[in-house]
Amino acid sequence: MSKAAVDTSPGGVLSRHYLLATLGMVALIGIAAFESLAVTTVMPTVSRQLNGEALYSLTFAAPLATSLVGMVFAGNWADRSGPRSVVISSTLMFAIGLLIVGTAPTMTVLLVGRLVQGFGSGALIVGLYVMVSELYPARLHPSVFAGFAAAWVVPGLVGPVIAGTVTERFGWHWVFLGAMVAAVPAFAMIAPSLRRLAPREAVVPWSAGRILWSGAAAAAVVALNLLSEFPVAVSVAVVVASVLVLAVALRPLLPARTLRAGAGVPTLVLLRGLVGAAFLGGDVYIPYLLSAHYGFSPAASGITLTVGSVSWALASWLVGRLGDRVTQLLGIRIGITLVVVGVVSAVVTPIWHVHPAVLIVGWTLTGFGMGFMYPRFSVLVLRWSGDDERGFNSSALTIADSAGAAVVLALTGAAFGLLGGAQDPGAFVACFGVALAVAVLALAVSGRAIPTGSTDR
């Protein structure tokens, strides 16, 4: 029996029937967005205070690794019994992770908190996606996902500046503790809607194999991000082994033919991973570059992230307004092209030490490109998924997102360390160059996102 919501209400996503659920879910996404931006803004300061520059990239990759496990577990759990238990449990784990990070006295404790937080956030995203499919009728799905993307607008406007200011005046710990407190009222808003979602009969079995494979993939990601801790000879063996494990482990976690860019859902999942990796691969190192070579304070270095997030939200809003006037394939290609242009600006900035305005403008275009295509991935994947595939395919989107970003962060982290770290502009050039190569690859395979003959072309 289909568990998709029956369209019994004529109202929109902000009608009385859906208002609290919409605001609560968007708020949770917004808190996750704030936390992500906050980490990028304050981590240069954290790494200096905790003597953790060697583990800089791992602080970003660690939650991405455990989010893989959280996504697979949550997708399986949601397909078995619905999203209610998934959303409740994952929100709690996300909050616990923030508490550990916010009280961390050492880099090791902070990494533990990031691991817990990553599992919770990965599971939460999948739970919210499935909740959308069961709570809202199909006609409202594009608006909800556009709202999720636009949830970056407020964190993008004030998040980096708030995080930088709090860090300068009170210490970075309070950035994470504040996000934890804010999650409480957000969850309270969705609680009534969660109670309305009846649990399913468990007709989908537990997939222990997929969960174990996700754990293997997570371990490979962590190993890749520890390359700087190994001798050169050992590093080569670690890279080979980790890549092989990832290639094998990800196959059962993604739709068939994803790694071969099969037409339709497989390529949509692959593209989500590639463009997310290209964006985060640049986003992580931009505040570091501005701080190390342009003298920006923690608050000021968040300016680039702010304008990128605002343009992301603006583009997401525009997608909803344009509707079918821009085909899905054209929208995806426009988005990827803008990402390529933005990453090129990041590459040339440290090469010639050009004015940081070039980077800020370029990253504004990158954010717009992401917002112009990101909601399309979720809409199309849900449209082309059966009732018993929504949890799997929703988790696959976020798995590809996290896995792609984690691999790119491993490559950039290794390059950053080998080329001299923050004091050498060449290290930043290498990091942005990796992101550019991934973005170009995404553009090359984008034509397979929409099957031939589809009206979305």
C-alpha positions as MATLAB code, in Angstrom:
seq = 'MSKAAVDTSPGGVLSRHYLLATLGMVALIGIAAFESLAVTTVMPTVSRQLNGEALYSLTFAAPLATSLVGMVFAGNWADRSGPRSVVISSTLMFAIGLLIVGTAPTMTVLLVGRLVQGFGSGALIVGLYVMVSELYPARLHPSVFAGFAAAWVVPGLVGPVIAGTVTERFGWHWVFLGAMVAAVPAFAMIAPSLRRLAPREAVVPWSAGRILWSGAAAAAVVALNLLSEFPVAVSVAVVVASVLVLAVALRPLLPARTLRAGAGVPTLVLLRGLVGAAFLGGDVYIPYLLSAHYGFSPAASGITLTVGSVSWALASWLVGRLGDRVTQLLGIRIGITLVVVGVVSAVVTPIWHVHPAVLIVGWTLTGFGMGFMYPRFSVLVLRWSGDDERGFNSSALTIADSAGAAVVLALTGAAFGLLGGAQDPGAFVACFGVALAVAVLALAVSGRAIPTGSTDR';
ca = [
       0.000    0.000    0.000;
       1.366    3.434   -0.887;
       2.489    5.578    1.998;
       2.596    8.803   -0.017;
       0.466   11.554    1.454;
      -3.072   11.814    0.144;
      -3.855   15.310   -1.177;
      -6.750   16.215    1.109;
      -5.788   19.815    1.858;
      -5.988   22.571   -0.768;
      -3.489   24.752    1.108;
       0.204   25.254    0.529;
       3.201   24.424    2.692;
       2.434   27.398    4.979;
      -1.277   26.646    5.356;
      -2.528   25.902    8.866;
      -2.394   22.156    8.226;
       1.332   22.164    7.346;
       2.663   25.358    8.967;
       4.334   23.956   12.090;
       5.795   20.971   10.256;
       7.191   23.168    7.486;
       8.695   25.697    9.886;
      10.125   22.989   12.139;
      11.746   21.006    9.347;
      13.148   24.118    7.683;
      14.454   25.258   11.090;
      16.256   21.951   11.631;
      17.837   22.234    8.186;
      18.729   25.832    9.012;
      20.425   24.791   12.263;
      22.402   22.154   10.404;
      23.323   24.829    7.846;
      24.403   27.228   10.588;
      26.516   24.537   12.214;
      28.159   23.710    8.891;
      28.943   27.349    8.205;
      30.070   27.851   11.797;
      32.557   24.992   11.596;
      34.038   26.387    8.389;
      34.290   29.858    9.933;
      35.733   28.959   13.332;
      37.829   25.875   12.552;
      40.991   27.851   11.700;
      40.795   29.279   15.236;
      39.950   25.887   16.762;
      42.856   24.167   15.002;
      45.289   26.782   16.338;
      43.971   26.673   19.925;
      43.897   22.863   20.057;
      47.119   22.383   18.058;
      45.211   20.436   15.441;
      46.261   21.828   12.056;
      47.361   18.349   10.919;
      43.801   17.127   11.505;
      42.080   20.150    9.970;
      40.461   18.289    7.066;
      39.499   15.370    9.330;
      37.287   17.637   11.448;
      35.165   18.087    8.313;
      35.514   14.542    6.972;
      34.772   12.752   10.273;
      31.059   13.683   10.377;
      30.767   12.969    6.659;
      32.122    9.467    7.294;
      29.730    8.606   10.098;
      26.859   10.254    8.250;
      27.237    7.484    5.671;
      26.352    4.939    8.332;
      23.576    7.131    9.683;
      22.033    7.577    6.236;
      22.027    3.862    5.409;
      20.692    2.910    8.827;
      18.008    5.599    8.689;
      16.979    4.755    5.132;
      16.521    1.092    6.038;
      14.705    1.992    9.266;
      12.411    4.474    7.495;
      11.487    1.944    4.799;
      10.654   -0.576    7.539;
       8.611    1.520    9.952;
       8.298    5.066    8.634;
      10.179    8.269    9.482;
       8.857    9.020   12.978;
      11.348    7.040   15.075;
      14.161    7.971   12.707;
      13.587   11.716   13.089;
      13.255   11.541   16.891;
      16.384    9.433   17.435;
      18.553   11.271   14.926;
      17.669   14.703   16.306;
      18.697   13.527   19.770;
      22.018   12.173   18.498;
      22.711   15.355   16.547;
      22.177   17.387   19.726;
      24.434   15.083   21.775;
      27.191   15.484   19.189;
      26.905   19.270   19.391;
      27.157   19.063   23.174;
      30.363   17.012   22.989;
      31.919   19.365   20.432;
      30.842   22.435   22.396;
      32.533   21.203   25.569;
      35.603   19.601   23.928;
      38.903   20.378   25.718;
      41.079   18.654   23.103;
      41.024   17.939   19.370;
      40.488   14.239   20.088;
      37.305   14.901   22.063;
      36.140   17.336   19.397;
      36.574   14.640   16.740;
      34.522   12.200   18.829;
      31.743   14.766   18.994;
      31.943   15.353   15.269;
      31.586   11.605   14.673;
      28.445   11.436   16.818;
      27.046   14.602   15.295;
      27.668   13.289   11.776;
      25.741   10.071   12.413;
      22.816   12.058   13.778;
      22.731   14.644   10.996;
      22.989   12.014    8.261;
      20.094   10.038    9.695;
      18.064   13.199   10.306;
      18.258   14.349    6.687;
      17.010   11.003    5.412;
      14.245   10.947    8.011;
      13.077   14.417    7.003;
      13.077   13.508    3.301;
      10.874   10.471    3.932;
       8.707   12.539    6.275;
       8.089   14.969    3.406;
       6.938   12.146    1.128;
       4.432   10.874    3.724;
       3.199   14.170    5.143;
       2.875   16.345    2.024;
       1.120   15.612   -1.284;
       3.349   15.361   -4.359;
       2.319   18.812   -5.628;
       3.955   20.399   -2.559;
       7.235   18.466   -2.694;
       9.043   21.034   -4.910;
       8.064   23.836   -2.536;
       9.240   21.907    0.517;
      12.599   21.053   -0.997;
      13.021   24.605   -2.230;
      12.344   25.619    1.380;
      15.020   23.208    2.589;
      17.523   24.773    0.203;
      16.395   28.287    1.122;
      16.899   27.415    4.802;
      20.500   28.444    4.193;
      19.466   32.068    3.707;
      19.333   33.207    7.357;
      22.431   31.221    8.412;
      24.092   32.527    5.266;
      23.242   36.123    6.083;
      24.242   36.122    9.729;
      25.711   32.707   10.548;
      29.382   33.216    9.650;
      29.453   36.690   11.201;
      27.717   35.476   14.378;
      30.035   32.466   14.618;
      33.107   34.641   14.110;
      31.936   37.280   16.582;
      31.017   34.731   19.254;
      34.397   33.078   18.777;
      36.242   36.378   19.192;
      34.283   37.516   22.275;
      33.238   34.378   24.138;
      35.114   31.450   22.588;
      34.286   28.960   19.846;
      32.647   26.471   22.287;
      29.552   28.667   22.531;
      28.913   28.489   18.787;
      28.066   24.785   19.023;
      26.255   24.953   22.341;
      23.996   27.659   20.924;
      23.108   25.477   17.926;
      22.222   22.627   20.296;
      19.826   24.833   22.271;
      18.178   26.128   19.087;
      17.369   22.573   17.973;
      14.922   22.112   20.882;
      12.110   24.456   19.713;
      12.634   23.364   16.099;
      11.967   19.766   17.049;
       8.981   20.808   19.169;
       7.351   22.280   16.048;
       7.482   19.010   14.102;
       6.486   16.792   17.041;
       2.690   17.092   16.418;
       3.131   16.036   12.793;
       5.336   13.123   13.804;
       2.546   11.856   16.039;
       0.189   11.875   13.036;
       2.456    9.544   11.069;
       1.334    6.008   11.791;
       4.169    3.460   12.028;
       4.351    0.934    9.219;
       4.271   -2.808    9.464;
       7.847   -4.003    9.025;
       7.630   -5.590    5.558;
      11.105   -4.415    4.493;
      13.843   -6.509    6.162;
      16.867   -5.097    7.922;
      19.789   -4.955    5.527;
      22.695   -5.810    7.793;
      24.984   -6.137    4.788;
      24.346   -2.575    3.612;
      24.877   -1.215    7.124;
      28.177   -3.093    7.423;
      29.273   -1.847    4.010;
      28.493    1.705    5.078;
      30.728    1.164    8.112;
      33.520   -0.054    5.828;
      33.093    3.011    3.622;
      33.234    5.266    6.683;
      36.438    3.577    7.864;
      37.992    4.056    4.411;
      37.083    7.746    4.451;
      38.692    8.245    7.867;
      41.814    6.364    6.732;
      42.125    8.606    3.670;
      41.947   11.659    5.880;
      44.763   10.380    8.094;
      47.281   10.140    5.265;
      49.420   12.916    6.712;
      49.962   10.786    9.832;
      51.547    7.891    7.891;
      54.994    7.520    6.269;
      54.990    7.983    2.488;
      55.293    4.252    1.719;
      52.420    3.417    4.053;
      50.327    6.271    2.648;
      50.422    4.756   -0.828;
      49.138    1.429    0.501;
      46.433    3.207    2.521;
      45.239    5.119   -0.548;
      45.007    1.974   -2.691;
      43.258   -0.055    0.006;
      40.853    2.751    0.930;
      39.843    3.448   -2.669;
      39.201   -0.251   -3.288;
      37.117   -0.528   -0.123;
      35.125    2.565   -1.036;
      34.458    1.328   -4.567;
      33.185   -2.023   -3.282;
      31.351   -0.677   -0.230;
      29.443    2.070   -2.033;
      27.990   -0.164   -4.755;
      25.234   -1.720   -2.595;
      24.504    1.657   -0.983;
      23.712    3.440   -4.252;
      21.308    2.701   -7.108;
      22.615    0.260   -9.706;
      24.949    1.840  -12.306;
      25.553    4.982  -10.221;
      29.334    4.766  -10.538;
      28.904    4.241  -14.302;
      26.568    7.252  -14.644;
      23.501    5.267  -15.659;
      20.728    7.463  -17.077;
      18.178    8.908  -14.657;
      18.341    8.307  -10.904;
      21.885    6.800  -10.931;
      23.366    9.907  -12.570;
      21.300   12.240  -10.371;
      22.805   10.527   -7.323;
      26.300   10.683   -8.830;
      25.927   14.372   -9.677;
      24.772   15.165   -6.161;
      28.026   13.676   -4.901;
      30.243   15.405   -7.450;
      28.841   18.931   -7.171;
      28.639   18.702   -3.377;
      32.292   17.614   -3.295;
      33.373   20.438   -5.597;
      31.529   23.010   -3.493;
      32.730   21.803   -0.080;
      36.265   21.220   -1.353;
      36.494   24.953   -1.972;
      34.255   26.164    0.840;
      36.370   24.594    3.584;
      39.592   26.344    2.609;
      38.287   29.795    1.668;
      38.147   31.185    5.262;
      41.567   29.643    5.886;
      43.004   31.400    2.833;
      41.462   34.742    3.787;
      42.730   34.400    7.346;
      46.262   33.225    6.504;
      47.073   35.439    3.496;
      44.724   38.423    3.655;
      44.589   39.044    7.400;
      40.836   38.536    7.750;
      39.424   38.047   11.265;
      37.169   35.018   11.967;
      34.084   37.224   11.531;
      35.355   38.886    8.347;
      36.462   35.599    6.756;
      32.848   34.458    6.835;
      31.811   37.118    4.319;
      32.446   34.846    1.346;
      30.399   32.060    2.917;
      27.631   34.562    3.630;
      27.265   35.795    0.064;
      27.514   32.254   -1.279;
      24.733   31.056    1.000;
      22.497   34.021    0.204;
      22.887   33.476   -3.536;
      22.192   29.743   -2.978;
      18.901   30.593   -1.273;
      18.010   33.188   -3.914;
      18.528   30.642   -6.672;
      16.410   28.074   -4.816;
      13.598   30.618   -4.563;
      13.976   31.384   -8.258;
      13.661   27.695   -9.141;
      10.256   27.625   -7.481;
       9.164   30.769   -9.315;
      10.347   29.607  -12.737;
       8.644   26.219  -12.533;
       8.737   24.386  -15.879;
       9.978   27.405  -17.838;
      13.512   26.056  -17.382;
      13.846   22.341  -18.061;
      15.421   20.216  -15.355;
      18.413   19.294  -17.510;
      19.108   22.917  -18.469;
      18.788   23.967  -14.839;
      21.293   21.316  -13.764;
      23.781   22.312  -16.465;
      23.485   26.014  -15.673;
      24.124   25.247  -12.020;
      27.226   23.140  -12.663;
      28.652   25.717  -15.068;
      28.358   28.427  -12.412;
      30.091   26.146   -9.899;
      32.970   25.685  -12.356;
      33.278   29.458  -12.819;
      33.282   30.045   -9.063;
      35.918   27.413   -8.333;
      38.122   28.896  -11.071;
      38.006   32.206   -9.168;
      39.185   30.347   -6.066;
      42.097   28.829   -7.998;
      43.361   32.118   -9.462;
      43.115   34.091   -6.205;
      46.112   32.490   -4.411;
      48.077   32.034   -7.657;
      48.364   35.766   -8.303;
      47.285   37.018   -4.858;
      44.509   39.016   -6.497;
      42.074   41.130   -4.511;
      39.761   38.931   -2.370;
      36.759   40.570   -4.069;
      37.433   38.253   -7.024;
      36.973   35.241   -4.779;
      33.899   36.698   -3.088;
      32.173   37.400   -6.417;
      33.170   34.005   -7.766;
      31.837   32.173   -4.733;
      28.591   34.102   -5.023;
      28.181   32.563   -8.484;
      29.045   29.145   -7.067;
      26.355   29.447   -4.416;
      23.804   30.531   -7.021;
      24.685   27.539   -9.170;
      24.244   25.135   -6.258;
      20.872   26.593   -5.348;
      19.720   26.483   -8.964;
      20.272   22.728   -9.261;
      20.190   21.183   -5.768;
      16.381   21.105   -5.306;
      16.063   19.450   -8.714;
      17.960   16.363   -7.566;
      15.548   15.669   -4.702;
      12.421   16.392   -6.761;
      13.441   14.127   -9.633;
      14.657   11.266   -7.465;
      11.422   11.219   -5.454;
       9.389   11.470   -8.672;
      11.114    8.435  -10.145;
      11.118    6.301   -6.949;
       8.561    3.700   -5.926;
       6.979    3.645   -2.467;
       9.495    1.076   -1.204;
      12.470    2.946   -2.729;
      12.080    6.429   -1.265;
      14.115    5.708    1.852;
      16.859    3.943   -0.122;
      17.097    6.570   -2.858;
      16.875    9.481   -0.399;
      19.701    7.976    1.610;
      21.631    7.358   -1.623;
      21.484   11.079   -2.453;
      22.964   12.051    0.878;
      25.410    9.118    0.888;
      26.799   10.259   -2.462;
      26.933   13.814   -1.140;
      28.898   12.820    1.963;
      31.123   10.231    0.291;
      32.096   12.560   -2.525;
      32.856   15.407   -0.151;
      34.812   13.154    2.198;
      37.009   11.792   -0.597;
      37.714   15.283   -1.933;
      38.517   16.508    1.580;
      40.952   13.615    1.949;
      42.687   14.568   -1.294;
      42.788   18.261   -0.437;
      43.922   17.535    3.119;
      46.821   15.409    1.879;
      47.784   18.020   -0.722;
      47.518   20.797    1.853;
      49.908   19.050    4.222;
      52.408   17.926    1.578;
      52.654   21.410    0.038;
      53.436   23.275    3.229;
      50.076   24.043    4.790;
      48.562   27.458    5.372;
      51.807   29.384    4.880;
      52.217   28.314    1.226;
      49.735   29.706   -1.359;
      50.460   26.655   -3.504;
      48.725   24.452   -0.946;
      45.501   26.397   -1.446;
      45.905   26.293   -5.233;
      46.148   22.504   -5.089;
      43.033   22.215   -2.910;
      40.944   24.418   -5.183;
      42.360   22.590   -8.223;
      40.999   19.282   -6.927;
      37.560   20.872   -6.487;
      37.722   22.256  -10.029;
      38.534   18.850  -11.530;
      35.506   17.325   -9.804;
      33.212   20.127  -11.011;
      34.381   19.649  -14.613;
      33.702   15.909  -14.327;
      30.162   16.670  -13.122;
      29.566   18.887  -16.143;
      30.816   16.141  -18.448;
      28.293   13.534  -17.193;
      25.354   15.901  -16.611;
      23.665   14.980  -19.903;
      22.795   11.554  -18.479;
      20.795   12.990  -15.567;
      17.577   12.980  -17.592;
      16.744    9.912  -19.756;
      16.417   10.483  -23.490;
      12.858   11.270  -24.475;
      11.870   12.714  -21.106;
      10.005   16.027  -21.104;
      12.460   17.231  -18.428;
      15.182   17.511  -21.098;
];
